Short mmCIF file of C-alpha atoms in Angstrom, two decimals:
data_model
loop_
_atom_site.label_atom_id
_atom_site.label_comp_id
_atom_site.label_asym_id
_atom_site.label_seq_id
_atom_site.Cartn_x
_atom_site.Cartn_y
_atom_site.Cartn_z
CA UNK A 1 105.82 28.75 71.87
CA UNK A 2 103.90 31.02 69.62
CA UNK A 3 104.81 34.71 68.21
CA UNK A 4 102.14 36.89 69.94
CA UNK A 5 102.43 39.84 67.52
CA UNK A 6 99.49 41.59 69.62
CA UNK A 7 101.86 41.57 72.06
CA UNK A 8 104.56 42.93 70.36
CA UNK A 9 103.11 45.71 69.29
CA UNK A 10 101.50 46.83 72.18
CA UNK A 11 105.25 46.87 74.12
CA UNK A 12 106.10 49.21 70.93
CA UNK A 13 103.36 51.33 71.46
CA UNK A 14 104.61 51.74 75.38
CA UNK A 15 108.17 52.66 74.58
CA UNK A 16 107.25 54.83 71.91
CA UNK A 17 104.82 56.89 74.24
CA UNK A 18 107.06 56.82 76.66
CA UNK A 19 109.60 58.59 74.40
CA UNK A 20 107.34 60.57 73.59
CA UNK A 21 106.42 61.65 76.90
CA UNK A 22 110.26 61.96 77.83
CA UNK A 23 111.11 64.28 74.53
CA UNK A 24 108.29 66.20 75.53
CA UNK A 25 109.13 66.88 79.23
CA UNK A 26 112.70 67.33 78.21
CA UNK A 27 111.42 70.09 75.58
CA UNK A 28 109.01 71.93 78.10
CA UNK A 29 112.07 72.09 80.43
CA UNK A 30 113.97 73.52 78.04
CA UNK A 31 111.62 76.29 76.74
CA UNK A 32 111.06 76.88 80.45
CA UNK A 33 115.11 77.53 81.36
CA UNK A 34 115.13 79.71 78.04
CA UNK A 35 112.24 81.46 79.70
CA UNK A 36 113.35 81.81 82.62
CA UNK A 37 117.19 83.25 81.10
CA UNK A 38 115.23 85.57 78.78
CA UNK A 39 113.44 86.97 81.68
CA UNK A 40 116.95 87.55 84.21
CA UNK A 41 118.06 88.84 80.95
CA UNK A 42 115.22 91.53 80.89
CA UNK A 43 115.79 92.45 84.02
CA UNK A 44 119.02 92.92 84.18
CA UNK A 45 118.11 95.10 81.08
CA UNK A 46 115.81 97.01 82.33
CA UNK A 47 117.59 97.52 85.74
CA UNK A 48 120.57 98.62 83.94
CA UNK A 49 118.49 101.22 81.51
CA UNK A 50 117.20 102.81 85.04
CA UNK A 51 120.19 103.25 86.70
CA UNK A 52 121.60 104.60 83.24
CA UNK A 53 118.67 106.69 81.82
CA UNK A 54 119.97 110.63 82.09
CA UNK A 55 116.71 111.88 83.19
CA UNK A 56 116.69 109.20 86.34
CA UNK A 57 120.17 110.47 87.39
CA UNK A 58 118.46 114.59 87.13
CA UNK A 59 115.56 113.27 88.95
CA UNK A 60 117.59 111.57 91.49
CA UNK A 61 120.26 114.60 91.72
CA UNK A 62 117.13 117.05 92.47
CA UNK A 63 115.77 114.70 95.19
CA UNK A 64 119.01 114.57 96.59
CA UNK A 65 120.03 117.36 96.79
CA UNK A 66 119.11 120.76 97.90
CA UNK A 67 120.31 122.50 94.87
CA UNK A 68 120.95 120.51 91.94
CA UNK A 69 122.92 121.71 89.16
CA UNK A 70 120.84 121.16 85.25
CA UNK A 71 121.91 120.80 82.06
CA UNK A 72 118.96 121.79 79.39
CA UNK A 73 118.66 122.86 76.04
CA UNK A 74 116.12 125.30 75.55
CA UNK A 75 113.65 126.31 73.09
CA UNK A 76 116.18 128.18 70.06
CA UNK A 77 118.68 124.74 70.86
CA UNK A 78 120.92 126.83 73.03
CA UNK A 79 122.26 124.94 76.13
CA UNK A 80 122.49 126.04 79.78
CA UNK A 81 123.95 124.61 83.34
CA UNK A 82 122.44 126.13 85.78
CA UNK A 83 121.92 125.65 89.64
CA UNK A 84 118.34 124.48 90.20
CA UNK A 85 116.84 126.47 93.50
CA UNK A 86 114.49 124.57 95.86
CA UNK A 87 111.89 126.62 95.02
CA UNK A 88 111.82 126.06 91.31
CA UNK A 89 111.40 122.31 92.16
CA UNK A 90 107.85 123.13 94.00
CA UNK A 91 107.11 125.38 90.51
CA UNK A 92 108.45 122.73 88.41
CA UNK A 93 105.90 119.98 89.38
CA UNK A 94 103.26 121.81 90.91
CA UNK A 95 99.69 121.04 88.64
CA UNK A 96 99.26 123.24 85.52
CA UNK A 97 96.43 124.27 86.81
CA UNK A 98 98.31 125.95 89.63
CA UNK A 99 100.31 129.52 89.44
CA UNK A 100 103.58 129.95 90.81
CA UNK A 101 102.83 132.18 93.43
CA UNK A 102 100.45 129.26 94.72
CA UNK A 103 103.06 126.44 95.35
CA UNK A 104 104.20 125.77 98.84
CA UNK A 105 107.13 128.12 100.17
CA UNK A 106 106.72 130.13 97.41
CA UNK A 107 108.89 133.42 97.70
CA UNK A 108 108.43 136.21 95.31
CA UNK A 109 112.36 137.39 95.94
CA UNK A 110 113.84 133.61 95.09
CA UNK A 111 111.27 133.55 91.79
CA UNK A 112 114.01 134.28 89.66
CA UNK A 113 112.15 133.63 86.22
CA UNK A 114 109.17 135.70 87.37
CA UNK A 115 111.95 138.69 88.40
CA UNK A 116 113.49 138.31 84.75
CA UNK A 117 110.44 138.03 83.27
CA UNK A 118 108.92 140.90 85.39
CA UNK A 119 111.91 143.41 84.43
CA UNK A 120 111.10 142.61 80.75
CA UNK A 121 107.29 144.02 81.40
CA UNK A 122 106.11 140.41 80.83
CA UNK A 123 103.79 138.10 83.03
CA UNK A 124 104.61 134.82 84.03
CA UNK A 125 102.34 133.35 86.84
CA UNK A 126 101.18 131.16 84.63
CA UNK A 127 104.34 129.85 82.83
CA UNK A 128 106.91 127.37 83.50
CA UNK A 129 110.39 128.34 82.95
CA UNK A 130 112.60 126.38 80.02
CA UNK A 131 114.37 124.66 83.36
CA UNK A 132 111.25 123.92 84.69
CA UNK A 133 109.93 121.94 81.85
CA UNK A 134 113.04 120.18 81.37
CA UNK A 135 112.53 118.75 84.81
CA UNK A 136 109.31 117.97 84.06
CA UNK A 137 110.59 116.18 81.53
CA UNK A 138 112.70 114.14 83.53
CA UNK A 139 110.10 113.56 86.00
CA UNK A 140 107.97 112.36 83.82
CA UNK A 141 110.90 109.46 82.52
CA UNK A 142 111.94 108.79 85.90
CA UNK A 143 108.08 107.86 87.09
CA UNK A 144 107.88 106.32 83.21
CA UNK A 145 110.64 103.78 84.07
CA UNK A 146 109.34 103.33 87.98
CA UNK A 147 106.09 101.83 86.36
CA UNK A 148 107.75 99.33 84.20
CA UNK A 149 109.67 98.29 86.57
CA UNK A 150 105.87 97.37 88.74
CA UNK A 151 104.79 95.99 85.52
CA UNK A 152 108.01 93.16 85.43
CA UNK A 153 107.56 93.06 89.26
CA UNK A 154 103.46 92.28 88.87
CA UNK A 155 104.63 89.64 85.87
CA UNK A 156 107.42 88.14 87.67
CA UNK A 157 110.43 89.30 85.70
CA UNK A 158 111.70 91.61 88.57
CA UNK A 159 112.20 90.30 91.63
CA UNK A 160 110.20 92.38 94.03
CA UNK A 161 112.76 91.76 96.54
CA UNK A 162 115.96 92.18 94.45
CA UNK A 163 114.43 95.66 93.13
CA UNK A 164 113.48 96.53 97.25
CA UNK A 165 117.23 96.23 97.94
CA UNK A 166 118.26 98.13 95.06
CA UNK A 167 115.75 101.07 95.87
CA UNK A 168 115.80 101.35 99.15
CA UNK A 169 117.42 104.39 99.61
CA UNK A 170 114.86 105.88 97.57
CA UNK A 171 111.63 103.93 98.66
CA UNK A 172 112.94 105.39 101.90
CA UNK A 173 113.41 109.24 101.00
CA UNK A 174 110.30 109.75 98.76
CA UNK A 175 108.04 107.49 101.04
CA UNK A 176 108.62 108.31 104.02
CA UNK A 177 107.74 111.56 106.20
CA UNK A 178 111.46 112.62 107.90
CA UNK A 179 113.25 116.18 108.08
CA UNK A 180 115.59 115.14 106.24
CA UNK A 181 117.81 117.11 103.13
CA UNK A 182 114.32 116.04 101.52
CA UNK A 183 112.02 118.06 102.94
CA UNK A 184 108.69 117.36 103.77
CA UNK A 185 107.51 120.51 101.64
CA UNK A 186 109.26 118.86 98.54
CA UNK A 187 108.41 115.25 99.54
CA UNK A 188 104.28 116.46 99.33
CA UNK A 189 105.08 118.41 96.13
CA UNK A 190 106.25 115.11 94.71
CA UNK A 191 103.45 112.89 95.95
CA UNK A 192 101.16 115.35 94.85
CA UNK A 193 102.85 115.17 90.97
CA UNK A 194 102.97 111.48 90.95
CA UNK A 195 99.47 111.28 92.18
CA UNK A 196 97.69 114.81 89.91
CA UNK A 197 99.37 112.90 86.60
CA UNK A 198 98.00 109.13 87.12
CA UNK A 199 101.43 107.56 87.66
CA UNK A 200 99.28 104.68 89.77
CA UNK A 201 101.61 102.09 89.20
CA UNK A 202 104.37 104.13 90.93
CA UNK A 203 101.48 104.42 93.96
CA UNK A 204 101.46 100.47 93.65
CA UNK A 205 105.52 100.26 93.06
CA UNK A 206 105.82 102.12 96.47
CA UNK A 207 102.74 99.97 98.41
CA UNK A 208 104.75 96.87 97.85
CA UNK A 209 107.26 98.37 99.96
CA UNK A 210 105.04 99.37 102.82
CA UNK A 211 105.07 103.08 101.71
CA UNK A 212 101.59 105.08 101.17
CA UNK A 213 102.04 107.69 98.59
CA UNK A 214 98.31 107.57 97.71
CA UNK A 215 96.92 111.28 97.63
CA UNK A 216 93.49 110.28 99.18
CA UNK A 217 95.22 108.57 102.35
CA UNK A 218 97.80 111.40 103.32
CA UNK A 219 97.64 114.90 104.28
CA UNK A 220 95.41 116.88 102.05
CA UNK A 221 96.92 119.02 99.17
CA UNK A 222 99.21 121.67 98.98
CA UNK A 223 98.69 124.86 101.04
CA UNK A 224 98.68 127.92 98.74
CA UNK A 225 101.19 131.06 98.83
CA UNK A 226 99.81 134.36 98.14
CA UNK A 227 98.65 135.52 94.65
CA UNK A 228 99.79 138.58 95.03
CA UNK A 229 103.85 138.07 95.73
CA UNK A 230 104.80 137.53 92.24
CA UNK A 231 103.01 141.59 91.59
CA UNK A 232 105.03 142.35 94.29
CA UNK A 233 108.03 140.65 93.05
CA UNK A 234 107.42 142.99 89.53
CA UNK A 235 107.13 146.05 91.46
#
């Protein structure tokens, strides 16, 4: 019997693929289940940093609840708490572009910047209060964080159903129309904020969901109050 060293070598050359082949199945498993912990691990981040994040709780508080009690600091650094009406949340997020006396439900004698302002022989149609950009601010953070949280949904890192179940008190209250301690009135001055200021992912975040917060499919805009009740407010 002869040594067929062909032979040998070629059974070599099997194993070692095969090895080969093994190590590298075994190492694309592995970076897969470090994947796959890295991304439960930035979810559970990121879920944790919403339910945390100060301005979420404000925004929550003021969707919640009828009056909502705010903490701000204000221009000179001096801090406040102060009850926050339900009209200063329509002239909190109505559009720049709008003037108080325009938002929805707008009463001159509830104004209570525009009175202040008014008995100091100063306009203020046109201006937001301190509180009033605070909660903008917060608004702004809140809808900030809803998009990511579409963004790990769209790539896979959320769960779209894990995040449903979380939010679905709130998918509920903001999307749909109810009479509820939401009112309509504030539900359309929200839509109308998320929708003026380009927060489409948050349109998209709510679609997955079944809810239609798109501007362009609902009711149209805001109806307007009357120009002249903050003049008559000053008088």
């Amino acid at each position: 019997m002869t040594w067929d060293k062909a032979a040998d070598f070629s059974v070599v050359d099997v194993l070692t693929l095969v090895l080969t082949v093994v190590g590298g199945a075994f190492a694309l498993w592995q970076y897969s289940r470090t994947n796959r912990q890295l991304a439960a691990r930035a979810a559970a981040d990121e879920i944790e940093k919403f339910g945390s994040d100060e301005h979420v709780k404000l925004a929550f508080r003021l969707i919640d609840w009828e009056i909502g009690n705010v903490s701000y600091v204000d221009e000179a650094g001096t801090r406040h708490k102060r009850y926050f009406t339900p009209l200063e949340f329509h002239t909190a997020l109505r559009h720049h572009s709008l003037l108080r006396s325009q938002v929805r439900t707008y009463d001159a004698s509830k104004d209570f910047y525009s009175i202040a302002r008014a008995a100091e022989g100063k306009a203020s149609d046109d201006l937001f209060a301190p509180v009033e950009q605070y909660v903008r601010d917060a608004f702004d953070a809140f809808l900030g964080r809803l998009e990511r949280v579409e963004g790990l949904i769209e790539h896979g890192v959320v769960g779209e159903k894990s995040f449903g179940d979380y939010f679905s008190y709130w998918l509920q209250l903001i999307g749909d129309e109810t009479d509820s301690h939401f009112t309509n009135e504030k539900r359309a001055t929200l839509i109308e904020y998320i929708n003026d200021y380009q927060f489409k992912a948050v349109v998209r975040l709510f679609a997955r969901y079944g809810k239609d917060i798109q501007l362009s499919t609902r009711a149209k805009r805001r109806p307007v109050g009357n120009p002249a009740s903050s003049a008559d407010a000053a008088m």
